[in-house]
Coordinates of C-alpha atoms and ligand atoms in Angstrom, one line a residue:
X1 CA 64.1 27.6 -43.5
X2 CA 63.8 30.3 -40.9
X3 CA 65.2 33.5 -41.7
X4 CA 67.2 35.4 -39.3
X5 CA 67.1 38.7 -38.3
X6 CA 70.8 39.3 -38.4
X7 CA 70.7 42.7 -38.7
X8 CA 69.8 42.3 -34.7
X9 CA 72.2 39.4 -33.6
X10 CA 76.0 40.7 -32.6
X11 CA 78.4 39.5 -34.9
X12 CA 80.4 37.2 -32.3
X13 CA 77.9 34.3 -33.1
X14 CA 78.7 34.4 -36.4
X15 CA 82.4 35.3 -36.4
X16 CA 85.1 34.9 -34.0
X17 CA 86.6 37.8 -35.1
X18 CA 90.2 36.3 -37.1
X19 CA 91.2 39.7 -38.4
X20 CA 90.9 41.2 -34.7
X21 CA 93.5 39.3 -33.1
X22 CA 94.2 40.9 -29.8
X23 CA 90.6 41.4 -27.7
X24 CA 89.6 42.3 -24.2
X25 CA 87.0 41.0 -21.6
X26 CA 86.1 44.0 -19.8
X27 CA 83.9 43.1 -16.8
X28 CA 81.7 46.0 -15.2
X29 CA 79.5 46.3 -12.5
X30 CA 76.8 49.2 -12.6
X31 CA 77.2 52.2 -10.1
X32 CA 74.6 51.8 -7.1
X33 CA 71.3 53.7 -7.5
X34 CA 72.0 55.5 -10.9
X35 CA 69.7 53.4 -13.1
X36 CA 69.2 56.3 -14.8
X37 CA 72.5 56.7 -16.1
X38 CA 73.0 53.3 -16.5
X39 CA 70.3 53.0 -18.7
X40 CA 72.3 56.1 -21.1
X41 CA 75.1 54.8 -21.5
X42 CA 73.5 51.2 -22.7
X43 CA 71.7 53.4 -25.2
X44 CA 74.3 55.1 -26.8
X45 CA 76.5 51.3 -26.5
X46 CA 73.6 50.0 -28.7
X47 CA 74.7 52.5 -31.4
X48 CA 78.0 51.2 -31.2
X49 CA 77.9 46.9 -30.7
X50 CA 79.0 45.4 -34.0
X51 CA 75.7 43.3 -35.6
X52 CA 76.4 40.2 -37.2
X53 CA 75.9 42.0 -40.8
X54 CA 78.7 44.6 -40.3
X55 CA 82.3 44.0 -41.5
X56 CA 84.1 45.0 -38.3
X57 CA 87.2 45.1 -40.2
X58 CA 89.1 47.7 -37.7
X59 CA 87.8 47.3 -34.1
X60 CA 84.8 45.6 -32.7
X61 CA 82.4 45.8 -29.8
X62 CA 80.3 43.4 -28.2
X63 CA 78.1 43.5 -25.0
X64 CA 77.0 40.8 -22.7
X65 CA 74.8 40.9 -19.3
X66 CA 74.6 38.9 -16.7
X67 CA 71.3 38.2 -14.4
X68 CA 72.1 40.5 -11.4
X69 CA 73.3 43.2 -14.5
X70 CA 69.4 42.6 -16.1
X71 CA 67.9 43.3 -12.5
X72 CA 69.9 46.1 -11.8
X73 CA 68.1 47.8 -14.7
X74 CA 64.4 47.1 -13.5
X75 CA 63.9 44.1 -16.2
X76 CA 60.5 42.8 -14.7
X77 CA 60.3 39.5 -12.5
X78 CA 57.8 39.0 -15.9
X79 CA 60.5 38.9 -18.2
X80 CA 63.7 38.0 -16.1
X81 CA 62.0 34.6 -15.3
X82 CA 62.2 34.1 -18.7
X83 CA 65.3 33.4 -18.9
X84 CA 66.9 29.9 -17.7
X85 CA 67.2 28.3 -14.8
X86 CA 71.1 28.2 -14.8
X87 CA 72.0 31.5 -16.1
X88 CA 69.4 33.2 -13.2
X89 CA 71.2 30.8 -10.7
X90 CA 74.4 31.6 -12.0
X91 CA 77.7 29.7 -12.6
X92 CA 79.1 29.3 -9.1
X93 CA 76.4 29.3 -6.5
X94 CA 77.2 29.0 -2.7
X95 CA 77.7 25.6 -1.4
X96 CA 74.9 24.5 0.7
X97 CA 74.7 23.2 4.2
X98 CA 75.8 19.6 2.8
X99 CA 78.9 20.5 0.4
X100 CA 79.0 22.4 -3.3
X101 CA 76.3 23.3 -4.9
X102 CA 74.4 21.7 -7.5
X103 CA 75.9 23.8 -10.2
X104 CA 79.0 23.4 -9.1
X105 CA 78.9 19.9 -9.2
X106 CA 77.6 19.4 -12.6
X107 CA 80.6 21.5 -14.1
X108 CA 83.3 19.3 -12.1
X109 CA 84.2 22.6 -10.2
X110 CA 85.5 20.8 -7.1
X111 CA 89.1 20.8 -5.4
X112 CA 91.4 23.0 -7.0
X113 CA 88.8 24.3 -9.6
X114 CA 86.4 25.0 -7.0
X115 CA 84.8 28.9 -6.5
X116 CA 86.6 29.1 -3.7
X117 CA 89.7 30.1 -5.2
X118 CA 88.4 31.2 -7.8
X119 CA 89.9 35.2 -8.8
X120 CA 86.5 36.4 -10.1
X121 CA 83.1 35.3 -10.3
X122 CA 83.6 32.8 -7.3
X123 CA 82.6 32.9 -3.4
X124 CA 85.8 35.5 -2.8
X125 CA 86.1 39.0 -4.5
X126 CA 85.3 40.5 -7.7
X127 CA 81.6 38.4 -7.5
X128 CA 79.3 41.6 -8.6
X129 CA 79.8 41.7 -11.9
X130 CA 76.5 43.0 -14.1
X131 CA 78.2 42.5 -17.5
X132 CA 81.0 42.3 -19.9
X133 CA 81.9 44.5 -23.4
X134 CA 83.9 42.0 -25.3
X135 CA 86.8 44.7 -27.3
X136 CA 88.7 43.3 -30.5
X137 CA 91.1 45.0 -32.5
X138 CA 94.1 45.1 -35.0
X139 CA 96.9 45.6 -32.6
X140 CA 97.3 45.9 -29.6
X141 CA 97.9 50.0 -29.2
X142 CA 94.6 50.2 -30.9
X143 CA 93.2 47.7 -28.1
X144 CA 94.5 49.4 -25.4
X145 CA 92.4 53.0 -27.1
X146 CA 89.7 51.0 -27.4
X147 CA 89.6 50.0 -23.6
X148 CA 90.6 53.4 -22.8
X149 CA 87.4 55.1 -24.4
X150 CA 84.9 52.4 -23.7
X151 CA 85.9 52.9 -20.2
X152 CA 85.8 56.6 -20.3
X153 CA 82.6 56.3 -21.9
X154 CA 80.9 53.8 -19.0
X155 CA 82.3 56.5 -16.1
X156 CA 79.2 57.6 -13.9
X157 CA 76.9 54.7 -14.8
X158 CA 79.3 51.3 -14.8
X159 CA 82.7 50.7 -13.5
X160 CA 85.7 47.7 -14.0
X161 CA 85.0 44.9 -11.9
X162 CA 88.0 43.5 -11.4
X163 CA 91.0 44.4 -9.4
X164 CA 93.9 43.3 -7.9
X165 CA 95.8 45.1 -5.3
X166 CA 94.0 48.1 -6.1
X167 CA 94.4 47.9 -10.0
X168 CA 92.3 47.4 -12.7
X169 CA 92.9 44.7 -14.1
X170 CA 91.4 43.6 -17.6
X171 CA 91.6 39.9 -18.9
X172 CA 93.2 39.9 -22.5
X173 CA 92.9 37.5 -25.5
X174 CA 94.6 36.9 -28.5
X175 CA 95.1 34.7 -31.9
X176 CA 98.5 34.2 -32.4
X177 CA 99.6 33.7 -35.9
X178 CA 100.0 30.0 -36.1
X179 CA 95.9 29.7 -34.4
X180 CA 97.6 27.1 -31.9
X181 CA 96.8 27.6 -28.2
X182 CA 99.2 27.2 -25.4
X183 CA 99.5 22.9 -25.2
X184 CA 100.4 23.9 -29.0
X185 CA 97.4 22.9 -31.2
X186 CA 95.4 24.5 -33.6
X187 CA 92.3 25.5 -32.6
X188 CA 88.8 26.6 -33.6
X189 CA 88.4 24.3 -36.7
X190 CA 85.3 22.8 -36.0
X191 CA 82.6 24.8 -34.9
X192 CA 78.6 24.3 -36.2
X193 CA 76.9 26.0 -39.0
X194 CA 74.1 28.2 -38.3
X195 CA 70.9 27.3 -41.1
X196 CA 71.1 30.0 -43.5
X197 CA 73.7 31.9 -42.1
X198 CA 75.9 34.0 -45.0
X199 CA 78.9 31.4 -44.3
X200 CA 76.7 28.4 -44.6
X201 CA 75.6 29.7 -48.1
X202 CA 78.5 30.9 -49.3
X203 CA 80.4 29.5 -52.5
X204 CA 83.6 27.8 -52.1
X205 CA 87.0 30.2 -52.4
X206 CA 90.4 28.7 -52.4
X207 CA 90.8 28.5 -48.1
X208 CA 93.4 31.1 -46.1
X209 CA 94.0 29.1 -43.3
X210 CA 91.0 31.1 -41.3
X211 CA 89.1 28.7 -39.0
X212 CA 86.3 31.9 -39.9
X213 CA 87.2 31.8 -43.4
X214 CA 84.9 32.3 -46.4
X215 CA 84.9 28.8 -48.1
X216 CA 81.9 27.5 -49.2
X217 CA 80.7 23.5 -47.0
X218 CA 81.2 20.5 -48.8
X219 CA 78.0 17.9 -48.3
X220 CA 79.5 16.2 -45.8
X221 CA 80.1 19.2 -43.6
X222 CA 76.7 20.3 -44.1
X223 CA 75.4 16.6 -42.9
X224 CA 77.9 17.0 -40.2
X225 CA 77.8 20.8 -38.3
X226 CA 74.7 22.6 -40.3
X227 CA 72.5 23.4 -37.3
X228 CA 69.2 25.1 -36.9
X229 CA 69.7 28.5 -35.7
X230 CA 67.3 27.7 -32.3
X231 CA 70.6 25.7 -31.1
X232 CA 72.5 29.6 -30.7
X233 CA 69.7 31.9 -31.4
X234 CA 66.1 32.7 -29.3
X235 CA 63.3 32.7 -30.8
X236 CA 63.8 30.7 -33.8
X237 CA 63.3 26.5 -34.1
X238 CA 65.9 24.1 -32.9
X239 CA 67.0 20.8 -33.7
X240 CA 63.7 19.7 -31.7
X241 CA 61.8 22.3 -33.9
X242 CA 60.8 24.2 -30.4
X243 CA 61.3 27.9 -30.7
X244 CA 62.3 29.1 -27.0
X245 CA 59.1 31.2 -27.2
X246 CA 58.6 34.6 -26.9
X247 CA 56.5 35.9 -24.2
X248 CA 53.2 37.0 -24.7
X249 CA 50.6 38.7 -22.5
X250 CA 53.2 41.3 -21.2
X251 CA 52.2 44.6 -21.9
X252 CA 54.5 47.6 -22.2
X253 CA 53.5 51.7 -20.2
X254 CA 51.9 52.4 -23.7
X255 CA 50.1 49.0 -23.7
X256 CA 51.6 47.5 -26.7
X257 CA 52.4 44.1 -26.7
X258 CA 56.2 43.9 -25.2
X259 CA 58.8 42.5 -27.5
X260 CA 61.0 39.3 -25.5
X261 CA 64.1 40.9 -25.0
X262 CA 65.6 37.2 -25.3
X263 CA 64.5 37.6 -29.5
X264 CA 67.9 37.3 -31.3
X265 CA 70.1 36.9 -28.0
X266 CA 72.0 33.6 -27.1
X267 CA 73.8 32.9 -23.8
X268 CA 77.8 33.2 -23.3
X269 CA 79.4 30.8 -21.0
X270 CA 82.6 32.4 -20.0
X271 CA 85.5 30.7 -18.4
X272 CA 89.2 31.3 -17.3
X273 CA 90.4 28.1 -17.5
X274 CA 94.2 28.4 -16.9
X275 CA 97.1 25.8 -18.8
X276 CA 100.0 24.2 -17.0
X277 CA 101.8 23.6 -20.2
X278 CA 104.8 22.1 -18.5
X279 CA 102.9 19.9 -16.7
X280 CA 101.2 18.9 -20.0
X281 CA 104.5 18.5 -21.7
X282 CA 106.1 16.0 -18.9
X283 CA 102.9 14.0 -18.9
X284 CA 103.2 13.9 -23.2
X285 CA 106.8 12.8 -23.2
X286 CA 106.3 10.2 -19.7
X287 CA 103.8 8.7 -22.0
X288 CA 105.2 8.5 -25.0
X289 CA 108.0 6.0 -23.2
X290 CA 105.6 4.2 -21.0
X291 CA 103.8 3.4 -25.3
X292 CA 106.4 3.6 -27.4
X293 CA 109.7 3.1 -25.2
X294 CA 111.3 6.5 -26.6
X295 CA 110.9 9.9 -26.0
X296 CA 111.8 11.8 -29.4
X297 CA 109.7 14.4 -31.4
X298 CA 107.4 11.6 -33.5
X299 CA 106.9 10.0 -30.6
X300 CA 106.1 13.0 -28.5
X301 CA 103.8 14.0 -31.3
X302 CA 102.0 10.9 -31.5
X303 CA 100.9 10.5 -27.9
X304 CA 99.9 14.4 -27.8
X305 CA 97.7 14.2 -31.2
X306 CA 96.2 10.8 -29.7
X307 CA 94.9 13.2 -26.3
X308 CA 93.3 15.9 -28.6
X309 CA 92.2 13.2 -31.8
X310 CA 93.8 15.7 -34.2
X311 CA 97.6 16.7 -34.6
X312 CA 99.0 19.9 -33.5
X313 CA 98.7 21.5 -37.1
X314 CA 94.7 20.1 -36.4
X315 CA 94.8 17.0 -39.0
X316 CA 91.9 14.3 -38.2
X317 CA 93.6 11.4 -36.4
X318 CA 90.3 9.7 -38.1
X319 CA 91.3 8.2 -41.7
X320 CA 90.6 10.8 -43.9
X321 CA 92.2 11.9 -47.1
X322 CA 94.1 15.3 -46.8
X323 CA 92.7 16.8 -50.2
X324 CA 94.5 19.4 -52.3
X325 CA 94.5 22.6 -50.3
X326 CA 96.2 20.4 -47.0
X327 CA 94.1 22.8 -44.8
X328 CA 92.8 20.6 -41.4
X329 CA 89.2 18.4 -42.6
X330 CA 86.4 18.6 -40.5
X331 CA 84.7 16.5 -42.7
X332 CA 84.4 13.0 -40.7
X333 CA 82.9 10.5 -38.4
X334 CA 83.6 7.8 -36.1
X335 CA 81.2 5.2 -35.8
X336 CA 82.0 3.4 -39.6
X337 CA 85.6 4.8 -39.7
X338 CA 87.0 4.2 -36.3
X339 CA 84.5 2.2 -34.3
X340 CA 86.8 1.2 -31.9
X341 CA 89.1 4.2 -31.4
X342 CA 92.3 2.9 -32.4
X343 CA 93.2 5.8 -34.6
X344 CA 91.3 8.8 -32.7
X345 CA 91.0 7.4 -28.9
X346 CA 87.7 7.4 -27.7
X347 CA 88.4 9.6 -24.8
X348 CA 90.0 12.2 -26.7
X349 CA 89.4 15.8 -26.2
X350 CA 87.5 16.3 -29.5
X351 CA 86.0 13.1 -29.5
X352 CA 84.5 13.6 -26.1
X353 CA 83.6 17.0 -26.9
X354 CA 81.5 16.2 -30.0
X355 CA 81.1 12.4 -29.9
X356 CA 79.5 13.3 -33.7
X357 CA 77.4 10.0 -35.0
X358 CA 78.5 7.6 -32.3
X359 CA 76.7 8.1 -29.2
X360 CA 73.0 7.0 -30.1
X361 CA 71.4 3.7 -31.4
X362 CA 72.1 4.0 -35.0
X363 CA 74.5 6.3 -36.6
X364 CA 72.3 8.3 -38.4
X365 CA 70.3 9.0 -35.3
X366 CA 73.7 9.3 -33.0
X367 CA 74.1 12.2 -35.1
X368 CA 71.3 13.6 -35.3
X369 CA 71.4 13.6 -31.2
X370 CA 74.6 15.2 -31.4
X371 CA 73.6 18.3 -33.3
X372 CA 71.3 19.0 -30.4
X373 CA 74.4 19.6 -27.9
X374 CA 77.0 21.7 -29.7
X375 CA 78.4 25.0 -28.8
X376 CA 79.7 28.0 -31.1
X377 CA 83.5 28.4 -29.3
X378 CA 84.8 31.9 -29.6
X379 CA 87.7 31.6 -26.9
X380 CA 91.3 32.6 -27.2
X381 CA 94.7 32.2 -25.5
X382 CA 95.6 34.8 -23.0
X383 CA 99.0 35.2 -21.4
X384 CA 102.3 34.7 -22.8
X385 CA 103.7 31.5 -24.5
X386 CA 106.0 29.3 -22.7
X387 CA 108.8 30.0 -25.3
X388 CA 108.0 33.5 -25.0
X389 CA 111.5 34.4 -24.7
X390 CA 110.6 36.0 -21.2
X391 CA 113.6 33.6 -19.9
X392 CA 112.8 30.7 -18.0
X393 CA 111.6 31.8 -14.3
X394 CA 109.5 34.7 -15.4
X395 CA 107.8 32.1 -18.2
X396 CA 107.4 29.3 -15.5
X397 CA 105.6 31.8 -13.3
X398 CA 103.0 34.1 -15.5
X399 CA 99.7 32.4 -15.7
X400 CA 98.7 31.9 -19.8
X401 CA 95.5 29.6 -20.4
X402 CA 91.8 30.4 -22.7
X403 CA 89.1 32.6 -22.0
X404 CA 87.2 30.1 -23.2
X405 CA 84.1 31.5 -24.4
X406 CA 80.9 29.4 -25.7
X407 CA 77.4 30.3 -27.4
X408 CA 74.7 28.2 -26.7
X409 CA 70.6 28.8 -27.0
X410 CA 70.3 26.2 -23.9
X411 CA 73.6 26.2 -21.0
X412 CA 72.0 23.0 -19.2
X413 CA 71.5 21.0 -22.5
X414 CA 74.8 22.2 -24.6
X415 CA 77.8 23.8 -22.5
X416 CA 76.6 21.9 -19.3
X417 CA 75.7 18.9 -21.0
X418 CA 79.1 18.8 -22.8
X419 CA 81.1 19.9 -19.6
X420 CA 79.3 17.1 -17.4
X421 CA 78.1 14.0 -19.3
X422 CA 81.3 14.1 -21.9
X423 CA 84.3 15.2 -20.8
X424 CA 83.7 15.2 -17.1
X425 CA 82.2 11.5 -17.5
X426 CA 84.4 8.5 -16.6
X427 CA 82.8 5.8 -18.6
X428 CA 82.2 8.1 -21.4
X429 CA 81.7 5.7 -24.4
X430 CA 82.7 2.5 -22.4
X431 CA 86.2 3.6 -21.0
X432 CA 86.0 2.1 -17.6
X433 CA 88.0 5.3 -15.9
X434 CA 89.3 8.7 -16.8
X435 CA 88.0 12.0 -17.6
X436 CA 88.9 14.7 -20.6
X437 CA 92.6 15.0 -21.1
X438 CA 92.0 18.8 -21.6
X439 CA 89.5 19.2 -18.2
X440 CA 90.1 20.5 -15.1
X441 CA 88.0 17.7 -13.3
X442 CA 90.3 14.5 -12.2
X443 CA 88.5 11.7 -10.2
X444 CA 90.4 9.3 -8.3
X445 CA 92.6 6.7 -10.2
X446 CA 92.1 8.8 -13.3
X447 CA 93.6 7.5 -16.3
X448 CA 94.2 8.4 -20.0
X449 CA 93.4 5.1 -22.5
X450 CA 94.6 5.1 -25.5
X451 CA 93.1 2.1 -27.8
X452 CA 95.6 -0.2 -29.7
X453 CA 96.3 -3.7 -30.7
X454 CA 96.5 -6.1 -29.4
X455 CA 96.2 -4.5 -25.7
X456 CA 95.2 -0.8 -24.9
X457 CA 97.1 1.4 -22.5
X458 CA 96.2 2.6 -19.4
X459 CA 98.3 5.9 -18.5
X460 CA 97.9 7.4 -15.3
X461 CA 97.3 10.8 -15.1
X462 CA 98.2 12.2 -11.4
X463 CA 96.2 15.7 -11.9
X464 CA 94.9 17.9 -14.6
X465 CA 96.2 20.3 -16.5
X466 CA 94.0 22.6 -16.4
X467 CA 92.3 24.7 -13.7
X468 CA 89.5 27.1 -13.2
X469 CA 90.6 30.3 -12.3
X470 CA 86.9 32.5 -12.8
X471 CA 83.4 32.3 -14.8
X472 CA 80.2 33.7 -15.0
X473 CA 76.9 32.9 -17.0
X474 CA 75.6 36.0 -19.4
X475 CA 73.5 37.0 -21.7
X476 CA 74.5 38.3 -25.2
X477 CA 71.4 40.4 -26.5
X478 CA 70.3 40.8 -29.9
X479 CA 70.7 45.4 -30.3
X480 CA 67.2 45.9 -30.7
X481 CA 67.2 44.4 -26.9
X482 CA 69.5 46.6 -26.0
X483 CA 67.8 49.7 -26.6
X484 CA 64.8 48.2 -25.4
X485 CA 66.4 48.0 -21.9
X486 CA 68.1 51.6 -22.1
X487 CA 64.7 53.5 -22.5
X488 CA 63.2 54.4 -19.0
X489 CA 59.7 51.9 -18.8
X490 CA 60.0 48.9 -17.7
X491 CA 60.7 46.1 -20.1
Ligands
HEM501 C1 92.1 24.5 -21.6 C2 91.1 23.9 -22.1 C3 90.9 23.5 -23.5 C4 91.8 23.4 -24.6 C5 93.3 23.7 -24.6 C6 91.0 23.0 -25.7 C7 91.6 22.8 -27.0 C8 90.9 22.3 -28.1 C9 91.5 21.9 -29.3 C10 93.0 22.1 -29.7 C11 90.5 21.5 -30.1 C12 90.7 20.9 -31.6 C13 90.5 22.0 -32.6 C14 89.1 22.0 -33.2 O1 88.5 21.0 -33.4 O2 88.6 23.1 -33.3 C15 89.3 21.6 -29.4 C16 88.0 21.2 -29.9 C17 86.9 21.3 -29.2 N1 86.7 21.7 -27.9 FE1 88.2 22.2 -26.6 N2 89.7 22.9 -25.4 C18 89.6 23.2 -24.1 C19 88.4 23.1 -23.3 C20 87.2 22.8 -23.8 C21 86.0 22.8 -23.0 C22 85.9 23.1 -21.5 C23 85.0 22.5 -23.9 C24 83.5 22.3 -23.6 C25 82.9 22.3 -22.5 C26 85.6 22.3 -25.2 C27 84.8 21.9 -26.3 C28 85.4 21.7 -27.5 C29 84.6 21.3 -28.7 C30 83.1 21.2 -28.8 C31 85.6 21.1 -29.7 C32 85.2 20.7 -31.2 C33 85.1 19.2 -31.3 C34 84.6 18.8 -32.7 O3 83.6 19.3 -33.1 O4 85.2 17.9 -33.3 N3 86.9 22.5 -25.1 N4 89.6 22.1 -28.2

């Protein structure tokens, strides 16, 4: 098994920070011509990023760059070339002569989701942005410090990207206590395993509740979500044993051998995908009396576990026994427990979004394949809840959704991959129409099946229910990378 340095690798890949609940995406662009000072203050950040072997317990501080942020700091054509395709291109290139771009295509980032509208990161506005310090803390004074310094410290090198009618503006996240999100379900239960990570190693502890917690993986979890750390980490084997190699040839002022910068880094897909909850909610109860013929609670409940393949408090809808500590399994498969889809619909969210063992010839292989396309999500909730208690009109306006964040070693084979041939895919797994219940892309007709006996149903859905609102592509470098790119020679 290969050991990771992780010592060098921040600590988001390995934690999504429960015990921080309230966190900030602060998006920067570097000051014009002061590469000097730009290159100072990433120096003195490195002493301050949290590494994936700190606790973190009261505040923590991440980094990410982006490619135009890596250019603006003299990173050689060498060495930025390196990196992939995508994240050099970008997440929302301008459309060509002939209609959207490639890219843009791929994700489903048409019509209402197109860059177009987008409020950052699109064709409009706020587009510059060189990078992103990812802030978590306790409470939300202590956040609002933490912003305050961090951007006090950036002054004369890097300054907030994002505005709006001449304010700064800084998009927030946050766990609420119950871990739902804002269509009400619990999130962040299944995420891979890292080889040889201190979680996957770890003995079992009675569970808190903690989608991060402590416990230790039963077998079948470990068959299920243990993942070689080349999946999320350069420079170490993946699931096809190739290590993303490290450079070689390139030669630093002092003629040493130049260490990749990409060693112990992993790429961050960020998105602002925004919820229209009340538009969820209608489209939950119309269902339930176009299935059922009643709109009460159970039924309610039923159609809206059947769209995500777990329930709201994150139970399986996949047979599985609940075992003692009730806590949500994550233990399970489809292809020999629910071929067919009549418990967890085939074109549920989950189900789409990690088809586990049943997209492949054999089982054992399907899974196999799978492991080769996951992401580590670290997004949370921003905005207010609907029952906020903000009364009615001011809850119906504000804009609440996820900063929905994903680690990958390889954007085109994992978050793309997931994004386009999954959810995105209207005969994903035979359905013969329809797209992710949770996506923003709709295609025309689109429907939501839900498998039963003796006849499925086949519900229209007239738009989604989610949109796009702003994303970028970066680059989350391991620390030693970091001070590699603040000292003054070219890396
Ligand atoms: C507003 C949009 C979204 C919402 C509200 C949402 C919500 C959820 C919920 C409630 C779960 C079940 C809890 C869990 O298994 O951890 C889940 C699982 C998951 N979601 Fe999403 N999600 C959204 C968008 C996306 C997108 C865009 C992707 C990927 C491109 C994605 C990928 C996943 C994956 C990989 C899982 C775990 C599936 C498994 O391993 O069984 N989600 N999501």
């Amino acid at each position: 098994m290969e050991k990771v340095e992780w010592e060098d690798v921040q600590r988001l890949v390995l934690s999504g920070y429960p015990k921080l609940p309230f966190s900030a995406y602060l998006f920067w662009h570097f000051e014009p011509d002061k590469v000097d000072a730009a290159k100072r203050w990433l120096g003195s950040l490195a002493k301050r990023l949290t590494c994936a072997v700190a606790r973190g317990d009261r505040q923590a501080i991440n980094l990410a760059l982006s490619a135009p942020g890596l250019k603006h700091i003299n990173v050689s054509d060498n060495m930025l070339n390196s990196f992939s395709p995508e994240f050099l291109e970008g997440m929302a290139p301008k459309p060509t002569a002939t209609g959207p771009s490639r890219r843009s295509n791929i994700l489903g980032d048409l019509g209402d989701s197109s860059p177009e509208f987008w409020e950052w990161g699109g064709w409009n506005g706020s587009r510059d942005i060189d990078g992103m310090l990812l802030l978590y803390a306790s409470d939300r004074s202590s956040l609002m410090a933490l912003i305050d310094t961090e951007i006090k410290a950036m002054a004369g090198a890097a300054e907030p990207a994002l505005r709006q009618n001449g304010e700064r503006i800084v998009l927030e996240g946050r766990i609420y206590e119950d871990h739902k999100e804002h269509f009400g379900f619990k999130d962040g239960i299944s995420q891979p395993m890292i080889e040889g990570s201190p979680r996957a190693s770890k003995k079992r502890k009675k569970s808190s509740g903690d989608p991060d917690e402590n416990k230790e993986l039963t077998a079948d979890e470990k068959r299920i979500h243990l993942v070689k750390p080349g999946e999320f980490i350069l420079g170490y084997r993946n699931e096809r044993r190739i290590r993303i190699s490290s450079i070689s040839g390139t030669k630093d002022s002092k003629g040493a051998e130049a260490r990749d910068i990409r060693r112990n880094g992993t790429y961050l897909v960020f998105r602002q995908l925004e919820q229209d909850v009340r538009a969820f909610n209608d489209f939950v109860a119309n269902t339930a009396g176009r299935v059922y013929g009643r709109t009460d609670e159970p039924a309610r409940e039923e159609i809206a576990a059947r769209l995500v393949g777990r329930t709201r408090e994150g139970h399986p809808l996949v047979p599985v026994d609940r075992g003692p500590d009730a806590s949500p399994r994550n233990d399970f498969l489809y292809h020999f427990e629910d071929r067919f889809g009549t418990a967890c619909p085939i074109g549920a969210h989950i189900r789409r979004a990690n088809p586990r063992d049943t997209i492949g010839p054999d089982a054992d292989t399907a899974l196999r394949l799978s492991k080769m396309h996951r992401i580590i999500r670290r997004g949370r909730p921003y905005g207010e809840r609907l029952d906020s208690g903000m009364g009615n009109s001011a809850s119906r306006k504000a804009s609440r959704g996820i900063s929905f964040i994903a680690l990958n070693a390889d954007i085109a084979g994992q978050f793309e991959m997931i994004q386009h041939s999954w959810l995105n895919n209207t005969h994903f797994g035979g359905l013969h129409a329809g797209t992710d219940p949770f996506g923003h892309f709709s295609c025309t007709g689109d429907v939501v099946t839900i498998q039963d006996r003796p006849i499925n149903h086949y519900i229209d859905r007239p738009r989604p229910f989610v949109r796009v609102r702003g994303g970028a592509y970066f680059f989350l470098p391991g620390i030693e990378a970091v001070r590699a790119l603040a000292r003054p020679e070219l890396v």
